[in-house]
Coordinates of C-alpha atoms in Angstrom, one line a residue:
M5 CA 112.2 85.7 124.3
T6 CA 112.6 84.8 120.7
T7 CA 112.8 87.2 117.8
T8 CA 112.1 86.7 114.1
P9 CA 115.3 86.9 112.1
K10 CA 115.4 89.5 109.4
T11 CA 115.3 88.2 105.9
P12 CA 117.7 89.6 103.2
A13 CA 114.7 91.5 101.8
D14 CA 114.1 93.1 105.2
E15 CA 117.8 94.1 105.4
G16 CA 117.8 95.8 102.1
I17 CA 114.7 97.8 102.9
R18 CA 116.0 98.8 106.3
A19 CA 119.3 99.9 104.7
L20 CA 117.4 102.1 102.3
A21 CA 115.2 103.5 105.0
T22 CA 118.2 104.4 107.1
R23 CA 119.7 106.2 104.1
L24 CA 116.5 108.1 103.5
A25 CA 116.4 109.1 107.2
E26 CA 120.0 110.4 106.9
L27 CA 119.1 112.5 103.9
Q28 CA 115.9 113.8 105.5
S29 CA 117.9 115.1 108.5
D30 CA 119.4 117.7 106.3
R31 CA 116.2 119.3 105.2
A32 CA 112.7 120.2 106.4
G33 CA 111.0 117.6 104.2
L34 CA 112.4 115.0 101.8
I35 CA 110.6 114.1 98.6
A36 CA 112.0 110.8 97.2
G37 CA 111.0 109.6 93.8
L38 CA 110.8 105.9 93.3
T39 CA 110.6 104.4 89.8
G40 CA 111.1 101.2 87.9
S41 CA 109.2 98.9 85.5
V42 CA 105.6 98.1 85.7
A43 CA 105.3 95.1 88.1
S44 CA 108.6 95.7 89.7
G45 CA 107.0 96.2 93.1
K46 CA 107.3 99.9 93.6
T47 CA 104.1 100.3 95.6
T48 CA 105.0 97.4 97.9
L49 CA 108.5 98.8 98.4
A50 CA 107.1 102.3 99.2
G51 CA 104.8 100.8 101.8
A52 CA 107.5 98.7 103.4
L53 CA 109.8 101.8 103.6
A54 CA 107.1 103.8 105.2
D55 CA 106.5 101.1 107.8
V56 CA 110.1 101.2 108.8
L57 CA 110.4 105.0 108.7
D58 CA 107.1 105.6 110.6
D59 CA 108.9 104.6 113.8
T60 CA 110.6 108.0 113.9
L61 CA 109.3 110.1 111.0
E62 CA 106.0 111.2 109.5
V63 CA 105.9 109.5 106.1
E64 CA 103.4 109.7 103.2
T65 CA 103.4 107.6 100.1
V66 CA 101.6 108.6 96.9
S67 CA 101.6 107.2 93.3
T68 CA 102.3 109.2 90.1
D69 CA 99.3 107.2 88.7
G70 CA 97.1 109.8 90.2
F71 CA 98.6 112.3 87.7
L72 CA 97.7 110.2 84.6
F73 CA 95.3 112.1 82.4
P74 CA 91.8 110.6 82.7
N75 CA 90.8 107.9 80.3
S76 CA 88.5 110.3 78.4
V77 CA 91.5 112.6 77.7
L78 CA 93.7 109.8 76.7
A79 CA 91.0 108.6 74.3
E80 CA 90.7 112.1 72.8
R81 CA 94.5 112.2 72.2
D82 CA 94.7 108.6 70.9
L83 CA 96.9 107.6 73.9
T84 CA 94.8 104.9 75.4
L85 CA 97.2 102.1 74.5
R86 CA 100.2 104.2 75.7
K87 CA 99.0 104.6 79.3
G88 CA 102.1 104.8 81.5
F89 CA 104.2 106.5 78.8
P90 CA 105.6 109.9 79.7
E91 CA 103.1 111.8 77.5
T92 CA 100.1 110.3 79.4
Y93 CA 101.0 112.2 82.6
D94 CA 100.1 115.7 83.7
H95 CA 103.6 116.8 84.6
Q96 CA 102.5 120.4 85.3
A97 CA 100.0 119.3 87.9
L98 CA 102.5 117.0 89.5
G99 CA 105.1 119.7 89.7
T100 CA 102.6 122.2 91.1
A101 CA 101.6 119.7 93.9
L102 CA 105.2 119.0 94.8
S103 CA 106.0 122.8 94.9
A104 CA 103.0 123.5 97.2
L105 CA 103.9 120.6 99.5
R106 CA 107.2 122.1 100.3
T107 CA 105.6 125.0 102.2
G108 CA 102.2 123.6 103.2
E109 CA 99.7 121.2 101.9
A110 CA 98.6 120.0 98.5
P111 CA 95.9 117.7 96.9
F112 CA 97.2 114.4 95.4
P113 CA 94.8 112.7 93.1
A114 CA 94.7 108.9 93.0
Y115 CA 94.2 106.2 90.5
S116 CA 91.8 103.2 90.9
H117 CA 93.1 99.9 89.6
V118 CA 89.5 98.6 89.8
S119 CA 88.0 101.2 87.4
Y120 CA 91.4 101.6 85.6
D121 CA 91.0 105.4 85.7
V122 CA 91.8 108.4 87.9
D123 CA 89.2 108.5 90.7
P124 CA 88.5 112.1 92.1
A125 CA 86.9 110.5 95.2
L126 CA 90.3 109.1 96.2
T127 CA 92.1 112.5 96.2
R128 CA 94.1 113.1 99.4
I129 CA 95.2 116.4 101.0
I130 CA 98.7 115.9 102.2
A131 CA 100.4 118.4 104.6
Q132 CA 104.2 118.6 104.5
P133 CA 105.5 115.3 105.9
D134 CA 109.1 114.5 106.9
V135 CA 109.3 112.1 104.0
L136 CA 107.1 111.8 100.9
I137 CA 107.7 108.7 98.8
L138 CA 106.5 109.4 95.3
E139 CA 106.4 106.1 93.4
G140 CA 105.4 105.2 89.9
L141 CA 106.1 105.9 86.3
G142 CA 106.2 109.1 84.2
F143 CA 109.4 110.5 85.8
Q144 CA 111.6 112.8 83.8
P145 CA 115.4 113.1 84.4
L146 CA 116.0 115.4 87.4
S147 CA 118.1 118.5 87.1
P148 CA 121.5 118.6 88.8
P149 CA 121.4 119.1 92.6
P150 CA 120.1 121.2 94.3
R151 CA 116.8 120.2 92.6
E152 CA 114.0 122.6 91.7
A153 CA 111.0 122.9 94.0
H154 CA 108.7 121.1 91.5
E155 CA 111.0 118.0 91.4
P156 CA 111.8 115.2 93.8
D157 CA 114.9 115.7 95.9
L158 CA 116.3 112.4 94.7
L159 CA 115.3 109.6 92.4
I160 CA 115.5 105.9 93.3
Y161 CA 115.5 103.3 90.6
L162 CA 114.2 99.8 91.3
D163 CA 115.9 97.4 88.9
A164 CA 115.2 93.8 88.0
S165 CA 115.7 91.4 85.2
E166 CA 113.2 91.5 82.3
D167 CA 112.4 87.8 82.9
D168 CA 111.5 88.5 86.5
L169 CA 109.4 91.6 85.6
L170 CA 107.4 89.5 83.1
F171 CA 106.9 86.8 85.7
W172 CA 105.6 89.3 88.2
F173 CA 103.4 91.0 85.6
L174 CA 101.7 87.8 84.6
E175 CA 101.3 86.7 88.2
R176 CA 99.6 90.0 89.1
F177 CA 97.4 90.0 86.0
V178 CA 96.1 86.5 86.9
R179 CA 95.6 87.5 90.5
L180 CA 93.5 90.6 89.6
W181 CA 91.6 88.5 87.0
N182 CA 90.6 86.0 89.7
A183 CA 89.6 88.8 92.1
A184 CA 87.3 90.2 89.4
R185 CA 85.1 87.1 89.8
E186 CA 83.9 88.6 93.1
D187 CA 83.9 92.2 91.8
H188 CA 82.4 92.7 88.4
S189 CA 83.1 96.5 88.6
S190 CA 86.8 95.6 88.2
F191 CA 88.5 96.4 84.9
Y192 CA 89.7 92.8 84.9
A193 CA 86.1 91.6 84.7
N194 CA 86.4 92.4 81.0
F195 CA 88.6 89.3 80.6
L196 CA 86.5 86.8 82.6
H197 CA 85.3 85.2 79.4
M198 CA 88.8 84.0 78.7
S199 CA 90.3 80.7 79.8
E200 CA 93.5 81.1 81.9
P201 CA 95.8 80.1 78.9
E202 CA 94.0 82.7 76.8
L203 CA 94.4 85.3 79.5
M204 CA 98.1 84.5 79.9
E205 CA 98.6 84.8 76.1
F206 CA 96.7 88.2 76.1
A207 CA 98.7 89.5 79.2
Q208 CA 102.0 88.6 77.6
S209 CA 101.0 90.5 74.4
V210 CA 100.2 93.5 76.6
W211 CA 103.6 93.2 78.1
E212 CA 105.3 92.9 74.8
R213 CA 103.3 95.7 73.0
I214 CA 103.1 98.3 75.8
N215 CA 105.1 97.7 79.0
L216 CA 108.3 96.3 77.6
P217 CA 108.7 99.1 75.0
N218 CA 108.0 101.7 77.7
L219 CA 110.5 100.1 80.0
R220 CA 113.3 100.0 77.4
E221 CA 112.5 103.5 75.9
N222 CA 111.5 105.6 78.9
I223 CA 112.0 103.9 82.2
A224 CA 115.3 102.0 82.0
P225 CA 117.3 105.1 80.8
L226 CA 116.5 106.7 84.2
K227 CA 118.7 104.1 85.9
Q228 CA 121.7 106.0 84.6
R229 CA 120.4 109.3 86.1
A230 CA 119.1 107.9 89.4
D231 CA 120.7 108.9 92.7
I232 CA 120.2 105.4 94.2
V233 CA 119.8 102.2 92.3
L234 CA 118.3 99.1 93.9
F235 CA 118.2 95.6 92.5
K236 CA 115.5 93.1 93.2
T237 CA 115.7 89.3 92.7
R238 CA 112.9 86.8 91.9
D239 CA 112.5 86.0 95.7
H240 CA 111.9 89.8 96.3
T241 CA 115.3 90.4 97.9
V242 CA 116.1 94.1 97.5
T243 CA 119.7 95.4 97.8
I244 CA 121.3 98.8 97.2
A245 CA 123.4 98.4 94.1
E246 CA 124.6 102.0 93.8
D247 CA 124.4 105.1 96.0
R248 CA 125.5 108.1 93.9
L249 CA 124.9 110.5 96.8
L250 CA 127.8 109.3 98.8

């Protein structure tokens, strides 16, 4: 019988999954925050971790995007062009959900990347799992351990070079733009009148005006406060760079 060899990316994910399982064994339920830049691959990594951990543990993944204020509220507060910055998240609602989850169940709203808004129809009721992976933006520095009930138990930071982050952001933007040709309800259908070079120029301006400043001002500083720091290369290899819980 032949087996498929593990890639370096697989090895890094499995190493992190093993570490989370070790940490979970010391408590009834582990809430792991996972943050990093836009386009760093947080959602993909959370899903891959869940796939590995699901062999032995009950795992749920949710995104902080569900706790963004709705577009209507952002517009009222003149925050539309700052979506993803800390002030665009309902931190109180997120904290309430995490506190409730520790002793029972809680509703977790979700965000639609098609409508580009919070979609109440996508809300999920989650009962206390063995591990909850909470991925996204909007995290605040955690208090010293032991953490408060409304905070994640640990924070993982997914690091990558700014050049790679821009590459992945442009790649995703073009992919969603092409998909919008078959789904005109998609937010990206707004850009179908553009040629691909025009789209690339626009997407790069979005990165430079919004996502890069948010990364440098609000997201990257969390790397110094994270419990575990990962590093991801252009080929999507993920390794544990630092584990400050050891």
